[in-house]
Amino acid sequence: MILSIGMIVKNEEKYLEQCLSAMKPLLDNVDSELIIADTGSTDCTVEIAKKFTDNVYHFEWINDFSAARNSTLQKAKGEWYMFIDADEILKNCDDIIRFFNSGEYKDYLSAAYIQRSYHNINNGEIDYSDFGDFRVLRLTKKLDHIKFENPIHEALTPYYSPVKYLDLIADHYGYMLYRDGKVTEEGMEKFKRNMAPLLQIVENLKPGERPDISVYKEISDCYLLSQDYETSLKYLDMGLQTLDRNKIAITTYFTEKAPTLLYLKRYEEVIECCSEYFSEKNPARKTALASDCTMYFYSASAYYFLNRYKEAVDDFVKFYDVYKLYSENKLNTNDLLYTSVSFSELKLKTALVFFFDSCVKEKLFDIAKKYEDPIPYLNFEDDWENILPFIKLKAEILRNTDYNGLLPLYKRLGENGRKQLICALRWHLYEADAEKRKTITEALRIISDSVSDKDKKTAEAIAICSNYFMQGSVDAAEIENYLKKYETAFNADMLCIMLDKSIDITAFVNSSDFMANECAFTVFSICSNAAALLESYDIKVVSAAGLEKTAEFYKYSMAQEIRLNIAVSGLFGKYGGIGARWQTEFAEFDAEKAPAEIKPAVMASYVVSAFEKGDYDLCLKELQKLLSVFPEFLPIVNAYRAETKKSDKRAKRENARSEFEQMAIAVKQNIREMIGAGNIADAESVLSEYELLCPDDSEIGVIRAEINALK
C-alpha cells in the first residue's frame, strides 16, 4: 500500500462530510487507506466517518493530540503517511494523485500543501478575502522513528528533506475566531484550552533546557487572540532570546513580532525588528526566504506611518519583487513550514494603497509606473476604497506630464474606475491655474467626444463640471439640479466645492445613494486640504433636514483624519456644533430621544462646551458618557482627549504664568511703597529675594537705581 491517511475527530459533523467527500478522489485513485480515531463524539461524526471507511475506532482522550495522532500512525500500513483535520477541505486532489501515481514520491521524504485559514465571519458570511496561507507538512515517508510530538499543535518529528511542495490548497475553517471584528466564544475557548498545557511546558523546563522551538510562539498566539499584545510580545522576545537562532523556525518569531508592534503603533521598533531579521544577527536567514515578503511589507508600512515615504517606497518595491517570486512558486523555502506568508486580498490592497500614496507624496512616478502592471489593481476595481489610490496616482502622473495618456487609461478602466478618474480630474480643474485648466478641459473634451452612448451621462457630467470650474464661481441652484440627475457616489469633488463656498449640502447628503463613509474617504483622497474645508465650512447654512446626514459625514471624516494622522479636535468642534444646531432647531425634543446619527453629535456638543469653558474635568466626564453609549467612538475620543489634554496643560501653564505675573507686579509695587515710606533696608532685602526668583526682570535695575539714589 502506498498511502495511509490518518485523522482524529470529535464532534466534527459540521465539516467532516465535506472533508471526506473532497478527499474521495485521492482514496479512489491511489492505493490507500483511511484511518479515523474518534476521541468521544456525541454528534453524528462516527456515522459520517463510517460512510467512507470501516477503519473507525475509539481513542480514549488524554489531553494529548500527539498521543491520538500516534495511534493512527501506529495502525498505518502505507509506505507514506498523511494526516488531515476534519475542518480542512481539499480544493483539488489532482497534484497529490499525480505525485503518487507517477512515482515522483520516491524522490522525496516529505511533502507539504497550502492550508488556507479563514479568520472572520462578517454579517453572517465567511470573509473569503481575509486569509492566511500556511505550508503544512502533512505527508511523510513512514520511517520507524517518525512520530508526533507536543500535546497541542502537534507536529511530525523529525521531518526530512527533500520536501515536495504540492500544488494543493486546503480551505481551513478551524480558526474562524472572529465575528464582525470581535473574538468569538469558540476563539476564547481555544485560547483557554491551549494556554494551560503550553505554560506547563515552560514551567517544567529544567535550568538551561530549551523547549520545542514553537512553544513560545504558540503561547504568544494565545495572548494575541485575547488581545493582550504586550504579553504576546514578551513571549516572542523570550523565544528570540533563548531558542536556537540557527534554526529556520526562528523566522516565525520575527514574522509575528513585526505585525504585533505595528498594531501597537510602535513603528520605530517595527523597523528595528525587520532590520534584525535581515541582518547577520539572524543566522537562520542564510539566503532569501519567503518570509522576506512579510518583513518587507511591515517595514514599508512602518516607514509609511512615520511619513518616511521614500524609504516606504524602497521597501514596498522589495516586497513586490519577492511577492512576485512567491506567487509564481519560485520561493518555496523551508521557513514556510513554520510561518505563513499571509498576503490575502486584504493585505495586497493595503500594500497597494500605501505604495501608491507614498509614490505620489515623493513624486516617484517612474517607480510607480514600473510597478503598476505587476500589482493586480484592476482586481479591486469594484472596491472604491482601493481603486481610488491608483486613480489618484495616475491622475498625478497626468498632472505632472501632459495628459496625453488620459484616453488610453480611461478606456482601460471599468465603469467604477472611469467615474473615479473623472472625479479626480475635475478636482484638478479646481486646484489648477488658468493655463493648466485649459489643458485639463481639453483632455476631458477628448474623453467626452470618444465615449459610447452608454457613457453619455459621463460626457454630460464632464461638460457641466468643466463650466463650473472654468467660470470660477458656483451657483447653488445649478448644483442642486445637477445632483438630481447624477448619483453622489462619484461627485465628491462637487461636495468639496460646496464646502469651500459654504453652500447648503443638504441636497447632497440626503441623496438616496449617499454613503457617508465612502464619501468621506473619497473627499480626503482627492482633496489635499479636505480637513481645512470641513473645519471652515459654515454649519449654519445646512438646513434642519440635512443635519442628521451631515453629522454622519463629519463622523466618518474624523475617522479619515485619524487614518491620515491629522488632528481631529477641529472637526470634533464642528461635529459638536452640528449637535448644538440640532438642539436649537428641535428644542421641543428631548436630546435623549435624538435620532441615532445625531445623538452622538448632541453629546459631543456637551464635550465641546465644557472644554471651551475651560472645565477640563467636565470635558472628560462628557467624553466618557459619549463613549459609554457609542463605544465605536473610541479612536475619535482617544485622539480628541490626547489633543485637548495638551491644550489643557498649555492653558494651565498660561494661567500659572498669568498668576505669577500678577504676583510679580504686586511685589514690585510693595517695594516701591517701602521706598516711598523710607524703609530702604526692607525694600532692598525684598528686592534681593525677588531678583533670585525673576533675575531677567528689567525693572530690577530701575528699582535698584532708585534705592541707590536715596542712599
XYZ file of C-alpha atoms in Angstrom:
711
model
C 0.000 0.000 0.000
C 1.339 3.436 -0.952
C -0.554 5.828 1.365
C -2.274 5.795 4.756
C -4.393 8.813 5.710
C -4.929 9.328 9.436
C -7.488 11.573 11.141
C -8.577 12.296 14.714
C -12.111 13.614 15.210
C -14.535 14.747 17.876
C -17.937 16.330 17.152
C -16.919 17.287 13.618
C -20.262 16.832 11.849
C -20.202 20.431 10.567
C -17.384 19.877 8.045
C -16.490 16.165 8.125
C -18.655 15.044 5.201
C -17.286 17.868 3.026
C -13.750 16.975 4.089
C -14.083 13.279 3.259
C -16.005 13.887 0.028
C -13.262 16.226 -1.179
C -10.647 13.573 -0.331
C -12.538 10.709 -2.020
C -10.826 11.164 -5.439
C -7.487 10.611 -3.681
C -8.762 7.477 -1.956
C -10.282 6.193 -5.212
C -7.229 6.801 -7.407
C -4.264 5.981 -5.174
C -3.586 2.685 -3.407
C -4.532 3.996 0.029
C -6.453 3.606 3.284
C -8.310 5.965 5.646
C -7.912 5.592 9.438
C -10.129 7.643 11.775
C -9.741 7.828 15.570
C -12.777 9.274 17.360
C -11.989 10.770 20.770
C -15.523 10.946 22.153
C -18.035 12.408 19.694
C -21.625 12.923 20.825
C -22.988 14.045 17.443
C -23.162 12.274 14.056
C -19.385 12.267 13.475
C -18.883 8.495 13.720
C -21.849 7.747 11.425
C -20.476 10.146 8.794
C -16.959 8.669 9.086
C -18.260 5.118 8.537
C -19.735 6.159 5.175
C -16.166 6.497 3.897
C -14.168 3.848 5.807
C -14.626 0.827 8.047
C -11.424 1.717 9.878
C -13.053 3.889 12.587
C -12.177 3.249 16.237
C -12.445 4.956 19.623
C -9.399 6.517 21.295
C -9.637 7.481 24.966
C -8.847 11.191 25.158
C -5.914 12.034 27.493
C -5.494 15.770 26.661
C -2.720 14.991 24.219
C -3.208 15.491 20.487
C 0.093 13.790 19.681
C -0.971 10.614 21.506
C -4.178 10.486 19.456
C -2.312 11.125 16.184
C 0.317 8.499 17.022
C -2.427 5.892 17.439
C -3.375 6.325 13.754
C 0.278 6.339 12.739
C 0.810 3.009 14.515
C -2.110 1.446 12.606
C -0.937 2.758 9.216
C 0.104 0.147 6.612
C 1.130 2.525 3.843
C 4.633 3.364 2.638
C 3.712 7.024 3.181
C 1.548 8.594 5.878
C -0.694 11.674 5.582
C -2.775 13.431 8.233
C -5.549 15.983 7.792
C -8.041 17.831 10.013
C -11.791 17.364 9.714
C -12.282 21.108 9.069
C -9.940 21.100 6.047
C -11.485 20.836 2.576
C -9.073 19.946 -0.252
C -9.804 22.128 -3.277
C -8.402 19.687 -5.841
C -6.582 16.365 -5.440
C -5.043 16.237 -8.935
C -1.458 17.101 -7.974
C -1.288 14.757 -4.991
C -2.752 11.914 -7.105
C -0.145 12.616 -9.810
C 2.613 12.779 -7.150
C 1.930 9.200 -6.050
C 0.794 7.552 -9.276
C 3.714 8.955 -11.313
C 6.221 7.560 -8.826
C 7.583 11.054 -8.055
C 7.038 10.378 -4.350
C 10.088 8.045 -4.452
C 12.341 11.105 -4.912
C 11.150 12.782 -1.680
C 10.952 12.087 2.045
C 8.260 14.655 2.946
C 5.532 16.686 1.269
C 3.507 19.780 2.141
C 0.485 21.620 0.833
C -1.076 25.043 1.464
C -3.547 25.295 4.314
C -5.635 28.428 3.705
C -7.132 29.509 7.023
C -10.070 31.913 7.064
C -10.429 34.121 10.118
C -13.558 36.242 10.017
C -17.312 35.947 9.773
C -18.789 39.293 8.746
C -22.542 39.851 8.698
C -23.056 36.117 8.995
C -20.870 35.287 5.974
C -17.306 33.934 5.804
C -14.909 36.653 4.646
C -13.031 34.828 1.898
C -10.842 37.876 1.155
C -9.054 37.652 4.519
C -6.972 34.519 4.961
C -3.542 33.229 5.857
C -1.645 30.673 3.759
C 0.474 28.200 5.691
C 2.603 25.450 4.133
C 1.724 22.462 6.305
C 3.968 19.403 6.260
C 1.288 16.712 6.261
C 2.892 13.841 4.353
C 5.971 11.797 5.183
C 7.643 8.596 4.186
C 6.732 6.239 7.025
C 10.023 5.603 8.829
C 10.182 3.795 12.167
C 11.410 6.727 14.280
C 8.924 9.335 12.977
C 6.224 10.293 15.467
C 4.042 13.188 16.626
C 5.270 15.426 19.440
C 3.699 18.198 21.591
C 0.349 17.783 23.385
C -1.176 20.614 21.307
C -0.188 21.955 17.888
C 1.310 18.537 17.390
C 3.899 18.080 14.673
C 5.580 15.183 12.890
C 9.193 14.950 14.005
C 11.685 14.731 12.621
C 10.914 15.727 9.082
C 13.402 15.057 6.330
C 14.346 16.851 3.155
C 13.848 16.902 0.291
C 10.324 18.281 0.728
C 7.842 18.304 -2.138
C 5.611 21.407 -2.185
C 2.393 20.165 -3.734
C 0.169 22.357 -5.883
C -2.701 21.799 -3.482
C -4.766 24.153 -1.313
C -6.962 23.072 1.592
C -9.558 25.544 2.850
C -9.350 25.547 6.645
C -12.266 26.666 8.812
C -10.935 25.787 12.262
C -9.571 29.260 13.008
C -12.540 31.464 12.151
C -12.164 33.021 15.567
C -13.578 36.464 14.798
C -17.128 37.530 14.149
C -17.676 41.096 12.943
C -14.215 42.018 14.213
C -14.603 40.509 17.700
C -13.203 37.287 19.135
C -15.889 34.597 19.263
C -16.692 32.402 22.242
C -15.152 29.494 20.328
C -11.986 31.562 19.938
C -11.782 32.235 23.654
C -12.328 28.527 24.332
C -9.379 27.668 22.081
C -7.314 30.253 23.960
C -8.180 28.698 27.330
C -7.718 25.126 26.064
C -4.279 25.775 24.586
C -2.820 28.087 27.208
C -2.616 25.778 30.253
C -0.595 22.920 28.716
C 1.726 25.346 26.916
C 2.520 27.287 30.080
C 3.030 23.965 31.874
C 5.714 23.015 29.358
C 7.602 26.251 30.095
C 7.199 25.903 33.865
C 8.567 22.337 33.763
C 11.773 23.336 31.975
C 14.963 22.483 33.805
C 17.743 25.125 34.104
C 19.388 25.608 30.706
C 16.779 23.443 28.960
C 15.087 24.747 25.816
C 11.520 23.829 24.841
C 10.424 22.897 21.340
C 11.084 25.895 19.102
C 7.368 26.529 18.537
C 6.249 26.712 22.206
C 6.878 30.396 22.921
C 5.288 31.298 19.579
C 2.164 29.273 20.403
C 1.867 30.935 23.834
C 2.237 34.285 22.100
C -0.583 33.336 19.696
C -2.891 32.638 22.644
C -2.276 36.072 24.139
C -2.618 37.626 20.704
C -6.073 36.093 20.376
C -7.083 37.588 23.730
C -5.674 40.943 22.512
C -3.015 41.042 25.223
C -0.375 42.336 22.831
C 2.253 43.231 25.408
C 2.317 39.714 26.886
C 2.316 38.280 23.380
C 5.441 40.332 22.625
C 7.056 39.152 25.863
C 6.884 35.513 24.771
C 8.053 36.310 21.244
C 11.104 38.023 22.739
C 11.675 35.053 25.070
C 11.765 32.821 22.018
C 14.190 35.106 20.165
C 16.456 35.330 23.214
C 16.527 31.675 24.308
C 15.936 29.448 21.264
C 18.467 28.258 18.716
C 18.923 31.191 16.327
C 20.372 28.927 13.656
C 17.114 27.036 13.149
C 14.986 28.304 10.314
C 11.878 28.027 12.512
C 13.076 31.153 14.361
C 11.795 33.223 11.402
C 8.236 32.789 12.682
C 9.114 34.881 15.751
C 10.142 37.794 13.545
C 7.094 37.483 11.277
C 4.808 37.609 14.352
C 6.671 40.322 16.244
C 6.657 42.875 13.401
C 2.832 42.994 12.912
C 2.216 42.996 16.680
C 4.467 46.039 17.081
C 2.769 47.659 14.088
C -0.639 47.146 15.685
C 0.664 48.889 18.828
C 1.910 51.766 16.603
C 5.496 51.227 17.755
C 6.762 51.949 14.268
C 10.433 52.524 15.080
C 10.530 49.134 16.805
C 8.930 47.516 13.742
C 11.816 48.840 11.655
C 14.346 47.590 14.241
C 12.719 44.137 14.215
C 12.850 43.964 10.413
C 16.453 45.207 10.341
C 17.465 42.486 12.788
C 15.691 39.879 10.674
C 17.701 40.889 7.593
C 20.996 41.309 9.489
C 23.739 38.854 10.419
C 22.126 38.618 13.872
C 19.681 36.235 12.209
C 21.887 33.341 11.001
C 18.756 31.323 10.103
C 18.340 33.564 7.055
C 21.317 32.381 5.051
C 19.569 33.013 1.719
C 16.408 34.743 0.519
C 13.292 33.330 2.169
C 9.572 33.578 1.507
C 9.335 35.313 4.908
C 11.255 38.243 3.389
C 7.974 39.157 1.726
C 6.246 39.564 5.091
C 9.092 41.537 6.648
C 9.431 43.970 3.743
C 5.687 44.594 3.917
C 5.786 45.516 7.618
C 8.928 47.622 7.418
C 7.459 49.523 4.445
C 4.201 50.042 6.349
C 6.088 51.353 9.397
C 8.008 53.833 7.231
C 4.710 54.915 5.693
C 3.142 55.638 9.092
C 6.255 57.579 10.087
C 5.821 59.715 6.936
C 9.164 58.435 5.637
C 7.733 57.875 2.189
C 10.955 57.386 0.202
C 12.026 54.538 2.491
C 8.479 53.144 2.336
C 8.647 53.062 -1.469
C 12.065 51.341 -1.375
C 10.753 48.538 0.860
C 7.450 48.205 -0.978
C 9.425 47.674 -4.198
C 11.401 44.904 -2.448
C 8.119 43.484 -1.163
C 6.592 43.322 -4.650
C 9.755 41.765 -6.129
C 9.744 38.997 -3.502
C 5.964 38.577 -3.648
C 6.173 38.046 -7.416
C 8.634 35.178 -6.876
C 6.486 33.707 -4.105
C 3.241 33.931 -6.086
C 4.931 32.181 -9.031
C 6.041 29.315 -6.722
C 9.696 30.271 -7.180
C 10.360 30.795 -3.480
C 9.313 27.581 -1.748
C 11.761 27.824 1.155
C 11.558 25.743 4.322
C 10.559 28.675 6.539
C 7.096 28.187 5.030
C 6.732 25.124 7.225
C 6.770 27.364 10.308
C 5.255 30.664 9.256
C 2.542 31.818 6.882
C 3.049 34.291 4.074
C -0.335 35.823 4.683
C -0.974 38.023 1.662
C -4.639 37.725 1.017
C -6.533 40.324 -0.980
C -6.818 42.394 2.182
C -3.065 42.879 2.609
C -2.421 43.316 -1.092
C -4.975 46.109 -1.149
C -3.320 47.716 1.882
C 0.097 47.485 0.243
C -1.315 48.979 -2.945
C -2.819 51.944 -1.066
C 0.356 52.689 0.908
C 2.662 52.210 -2.078
C 0.741 54.449 -4.465
C 0.240 57.130 -1.834
C 3.963 57.122 -0.995
C 4.841 57.425 -4.698
C 2.521 60.404 -5.075
C 3.920 62.153 -1.995
C 7.519 61.651 -3.158
C 6.637 62.274 -6.838
C 8.249 58.933 -7.731
C 6.082 58.469 -10.790
C 8.625 56.411 -12.762
C 8.791 53.787 -9.995
C 5.009 53.760 -9.699
C 4.633 53.315 -13.450
C 7.065 50.383 -13.414
C 5.071 48.576 -10.731
C 1.525 49.410 -11.780
C 1.206 46.332 -14.019
C 2.511 43.652 -11.622
C 0.132 44.955 -8.965
C -3.319 43.499 -9.626
C -5.113 46.797 -9.008
C -7.851 46.058 -11.520
C -8.837 43.064 -9.372
C -10.012 45.625 -6.849
C -11.742 47.909 -9.331
C -15.159 47.352 -7.806
C -13.775 48.292 -4.396
C -13.987 52.106 -4.262
C -11.592 52.326 -1.305
C -8.747 50.549 -3.096
C -9.074 51.599 -6.729
C -9.042 55.257 -5.678
C -5.322 55.406 -4.709
C -4.421 54.019 -8.131
C -6.633 56.595 -9.841
C -5.074 59.306 -7.692
C -1.597 58.162 -8.698
C -2.441 58.072 -12.412
C -4.082 61.479 -12.183
C -0.954 62.890 -10.519
C 1.218 61.430 -13.285
C -1.029 63.095 -15.848
C -0.964 66.365 -13.919
C 2.834 66.326 -13.909
C 3.107 65.440 -17.601
C 0.767 66.418 -20.418
C -2.429 64.345 -20.059
C -1.641 62.512 -23.311
C -2.153 59.141 -21.661
C -5.589 60.006 -20.335
C -7.734 58.428 -23.053
C -5.962 55.001 -23.069
C -6.230 54.914 -19.282
C -9.918 55.827 -19.412
C -10.637 53.015 -21.881
C -8.655 50.539 -19.802
C -10.735 51.097 -16.678
C -14.169 49.738 -15.840
C -17.164 51.933 -15.099
C -16.244 52.435 -11.456
C -12.648 53.416 -12.264
C -13.765 55.783 -15.019
C -16.048 57.674 -12.691
C -13.294 57.949 -10.080
C -10.855 59.209 -12.712
C -13.263 61.906 -13.948
C -13.903 62.951 -10.347
C -10.149 63.321 -9.708
C -9.577 65.309 -12.917
C -12.439 67.685 -12.183
C -10.782 68.422 -8.856
C -7.564 69.129 -10.752
C -9.526 71.848 -12.546
C -10.414 73.374 -9.205
C -6.803 73.380 -7.997
C -5.120 74.336 -11.296
C -4.091 77.741 -12.621
C -5.820 79.196 -15.679
C -3.346 77.753 -18.204
C -3.460 74.278 -16.743
C -7.261 74.403 -16.672
C -7.285 74.776 -20.435
C -5.131 71.646 -20.775
C -7.324 69.615 -18.429
C -10.529 70.840 -20.073
C -9.187 69.820 -23.482
C -8.276 66.361 -22.122
C -11.761 65.969 -20.667
C -13.272 67.077 -24.002
C -11.323 64.315 -25.773
C -12.847 61.774 -23.388
C -16.286 63.313 -23.840
C -16.015 63.040 -27.635
C -14.906 59.415 -27.507
C -17.447 57.884 -25.144
C -20.135 55.491 -26.289
C -23.854 56.071 -25.918
C -23.665 54.072 -22.707
C -21.296 56.701 -21.281
C -23.217 59.813 -22.373
C -24.027 60.535 -18.751
C -20.300 60.770 -18.071
C -19.877 63.139 -21.022
C -22.615 65.446 -19.741
C -21.089 65.414 -16.255
C -17.730 66.446 -17.731
C -19.304 69.319 -19.636
C -21.269 70.630 -16.671
C -18.373 70.446 -14.239
C -15.902 71.967 -16.686
C -18.148 75.003 -16.916
C -18.440 75.251 -13.147
C -14.711 75.203 -12.672
C -13.778 77.387 -15.631
C -16.210 80.122 -14.592
C -14.625 80.220 -11.149
C -17.982 80.539 -9.425
C -20.695 78.134 -8.375
C -24.444 78.567 -8.388
C -26.238 76.613 -5.660
C -29.331 76.047 -7.819
C -27.213 74.620 -10.654
C -25.588 72.174 -8.252
C -28.973 71.072 -6.913
C -30.197 70.433 -10.453
C -27.023 68.515 -11.212
C -27.387 66.328 -8.112
C -30.957 65.459 -9.091
C -29.621 63.971 -12.330
C -26.457 62.206 -11.135
C -25.537 59.961 -8.232
C -23.462 61.473 -5.442
C -21.105 58.498 -5.221
C -18.749 59.871 -7.888
C -19.211 63.581 -7.248
C -17.138 64.068 -4.106
C -15.365 66.942 -5.878
C -18.742 68.688 -6.105
C -19.138 68.325 -2.353
C -15.670 69.865 -1.869
C -16.771 72.917 -3.853
C -19.948 73.216 -1.805
C -17.900 73.056 1.395
C -15.468 75.666 0.072
C -18.264 78.036 -0.946
C -20.330 77.304 2.214
C -23.311 76.144 0.144
C -26.010 74.113 1.908
C -25.035 70.430 1.428
C -28.480 69.072 2.372
C -29.316 68.100 -1.232
C -26.034 66.179 -1.478
C -26.104 64.276 1.823
C -29.811 63.464 1.556
C -29.431 61.878 -1.880
C -30.722 58.306 -1.960
C -27.314 56.875 -2.896
C -25.243 58.958 -0.443
C -22.883 56.798 1.647
C -21.153 58.860 4.317
C -18.204 56.512 4.843
C -17.323 56.218 1.163
C -17.817 59.933 0.573
C -15.540 60.902 3.477
C -12.820 58.561 2.214
C -13.075 59.952 -1.321
C -13.057 63.601 -0.192
C -9.870 63.073 1.825
C -8.320 61.153 -1.077
C -8.894 63.668 -3.850
C -8.619 66.898 -1.862
C -5.335 67.743 -0.133
C -6.987 70.392 2.055
C -10.138 68.425 2.943
C -9.668 68.938 6.698
C -9.410 72.717 6.246
C -12.517 72.780 4.030
C -14.543 70.856 6.609
C -13.327 72.990 9.509
C -14.037 76.276 7.726
C -17.467 75.193 6.454
C -20.305 77.222 7.946
C -22.605 74.678 9.607
C -25.302 77.338 9.916
C -26.080 77.143 6.172
C -27.175 73.497 6.463
C -30.932 73.167 6.641
C -32.530 71.390 9.590
C -33.399 68.500 7.261
C -29.723 67.951 6.446
C -28.265 67.938 9.963
C -28.542 64.212 10.598
C -26.699 63.119 7.437
C -24.193 65.970 7.794
C -23.377 64.703 11.289
C -22.801 61.204 9.885
C -20.483 62.612 7.202
C -18.452 64.554 9.782
C -18.192 61.458 11.985
C -16.598 59.451 9.177
C -14.437 62.437 8.216
C -12.914 62.350 11.709
C -12.136 58.671 11.139
C -10.286 59.676 7.963
C -8.302 62.282 9.896
C -7.198 59.578 12.330
C -6.222 57.357 9.387
C -4.090 60.187 7.990
C -2.674 61.281 11.390
C -4.482 64.643 11.228
C -5.682 66.304 14.446
C -9.414 65.726 14.977
C -10.170 68.454 17.530
C -11.189 70.994 14.870
C -13.669 68.633 13.209
C -14.868 67.400 16.599
C -15.746 71.005 17.404
C -17.743 71.233 14.171
C -19.379 67.894 14.928
C -20.447 69.208 18.316
C -21.662 72.347 16.550
C -23.995 70.201 14.426
C -25.375 68.676 17.631
C -25.896 72.140 19.106
C -27.678 73.235 15.904
C -29.989 70.239 16.114
C -30.949 71.130 19.687
C -31.723 74.683 18.585
C -33.790 73.540 15.607
C -35.675 70.866 17.556
C -35.842 72.379 21.008
C -39.127 70.628 21.724
C -37.455 67.190 21.528
C -35.596 65.522 24.388
C -31.896 65.168 23.478
C -32.009 61.614 24.853
C -34.518 60.724 22.133
C -32.472 62.211 19.303
C -32.092 60.124 16.106
C -29.250 57.588 16.137
C -26.900 59.578 13.879
C -27.443 62.926 15.630
C -27.353 61.777 19.253
C -23.539 61.403 19.456
C -23.212 64.880 17.909
C -25.503 66.243 20.649
C -23.324 64.538 23.271
C -20.222 65.921 21.548
C -21.678 69.421 21.896
C -21.575 68.999 25.702
C -17.917 67.955 25.462
C -17.013 70.970 23.329
C -18.956 73.346 25.575
C -17.133 72.091 28.684
C -13.746 72.451 27.026
C -14.475 75.941 25.740
C -15.380 76.954 29.302
C -12.035 75.625 30.496
C -13.637 72.894 32.612
C -11.445 70.006 31.521
C -12.693 67.646 34.235
C -16.260 68.065 32.981
C -14.977 67.664 29.426
C -13.519 64.247 30.334
C -16.762 63.199 32.035
C -18.781 64.114 28.944
C -16.329 62.206 26.739
C -16.779 59.163 28.954
C -20.562 59.451 28.633
C -20.229 59.611 24.850
C -18.016 56.539 24.859
C -20.312 54.548 27.155
C -23.228 54.994 24.738
C -21.219 54.823 21.499
C -18.139 52.604 22.040
C -17.289 52.802 18.332
C -16.157 56.394 19.021
C -13.131 55.106 20.972
C -10.476 56.114 18.345
C -12.032 59.577 17.984
C -12.393 60.057 21.744
C -8.807 58.943 22.359
C -7.480 61.312 19.700
C -9.571 64.247 20.949
C -8.611 63.555 24.554
C -4.904 63.489 23.690
C -5.118 66.749 21.728
C -7.202 68.652 24.269
C -5.061 67.381 27.131
C -2.129 69.201 25.554
C -4.273 72.320 25.213
C -5.403 71.985 28.819
C -1.815 71.720 30.043
C -0.891 74.762 27.967
C -3.848 76.673 29.386
C -2.834 75.755 32.926
C 0.711 76.885 32.231
C -0.592 80.157 30.835
C -2.866 80.621 33.847
C 0.013 79.876 36.196
C 2.200 82.330 34.284
C -0.513 84.944 34.455
C -0.916 84.461 38.214
C 2.862 84.681 38.689
C 2.990 87.885 36.654
C 0.270 89.399 38.839
C 2.219 88.423 41.940
C 5.388 89.964 40.475
C 3.576 93.248 39.832
C 2.275 93.246 43.417
C 5.773 92.587 44.852
C 7.323 95.408 42.837
C 4.500 97.754 43.899
C 5.135 96.766 47.520
C 8.889 97.527 47.154
C 8.106 100.969 45.758
C 5.736 101.651 48.659
C 8.573 100.713 51.080
C 10.891 103.126 49.252
C 8.255 105.889 49.431
C 7.838 105.312 53.175
C 11.627 105.466 53.706
C 12.021 101.758 54.581
C 15.107 101.455 52.360
C 16.666 98.422 54.097
C 13.441 96.409 53.887
C 12.946 97.438 50.250
C 16.488 96.376 49.390
C 16.047 92.999 51.147
C 12.753 92.197 49.358
C 14.259 93.292 46.028
C 17.183 90.873 46.517
C 14.738 87.984 47.160
C 12.670 88.970 44.130
C 15.806 89.044 41.957
C 16.512 85.417 42.861
C 13.061 84.464 41.520
C 12.995 86.764 38.469
C 16.606 87.564 37.519
C 15.637 88.662 33.997
C 13.090 91.317 35.038
C 14.358 94.598 33.532
C 12.640 96.661 36.270
C 15.042 95.346 38.926
C 17.840 97.654 37.712
C 15.476 100.655 37.690
C 14.283 100.000 41.262
C 17.848 99.444 42.481
C 18.882 102.775 40.935
C 16.024 104.456 42.859
C 17.241 102.881 46.128
C 20.872 103.899 45.481
C 19.796 107.452 44.698
C 18.004 107.728 48.089
C 21.021 106.276 49.875
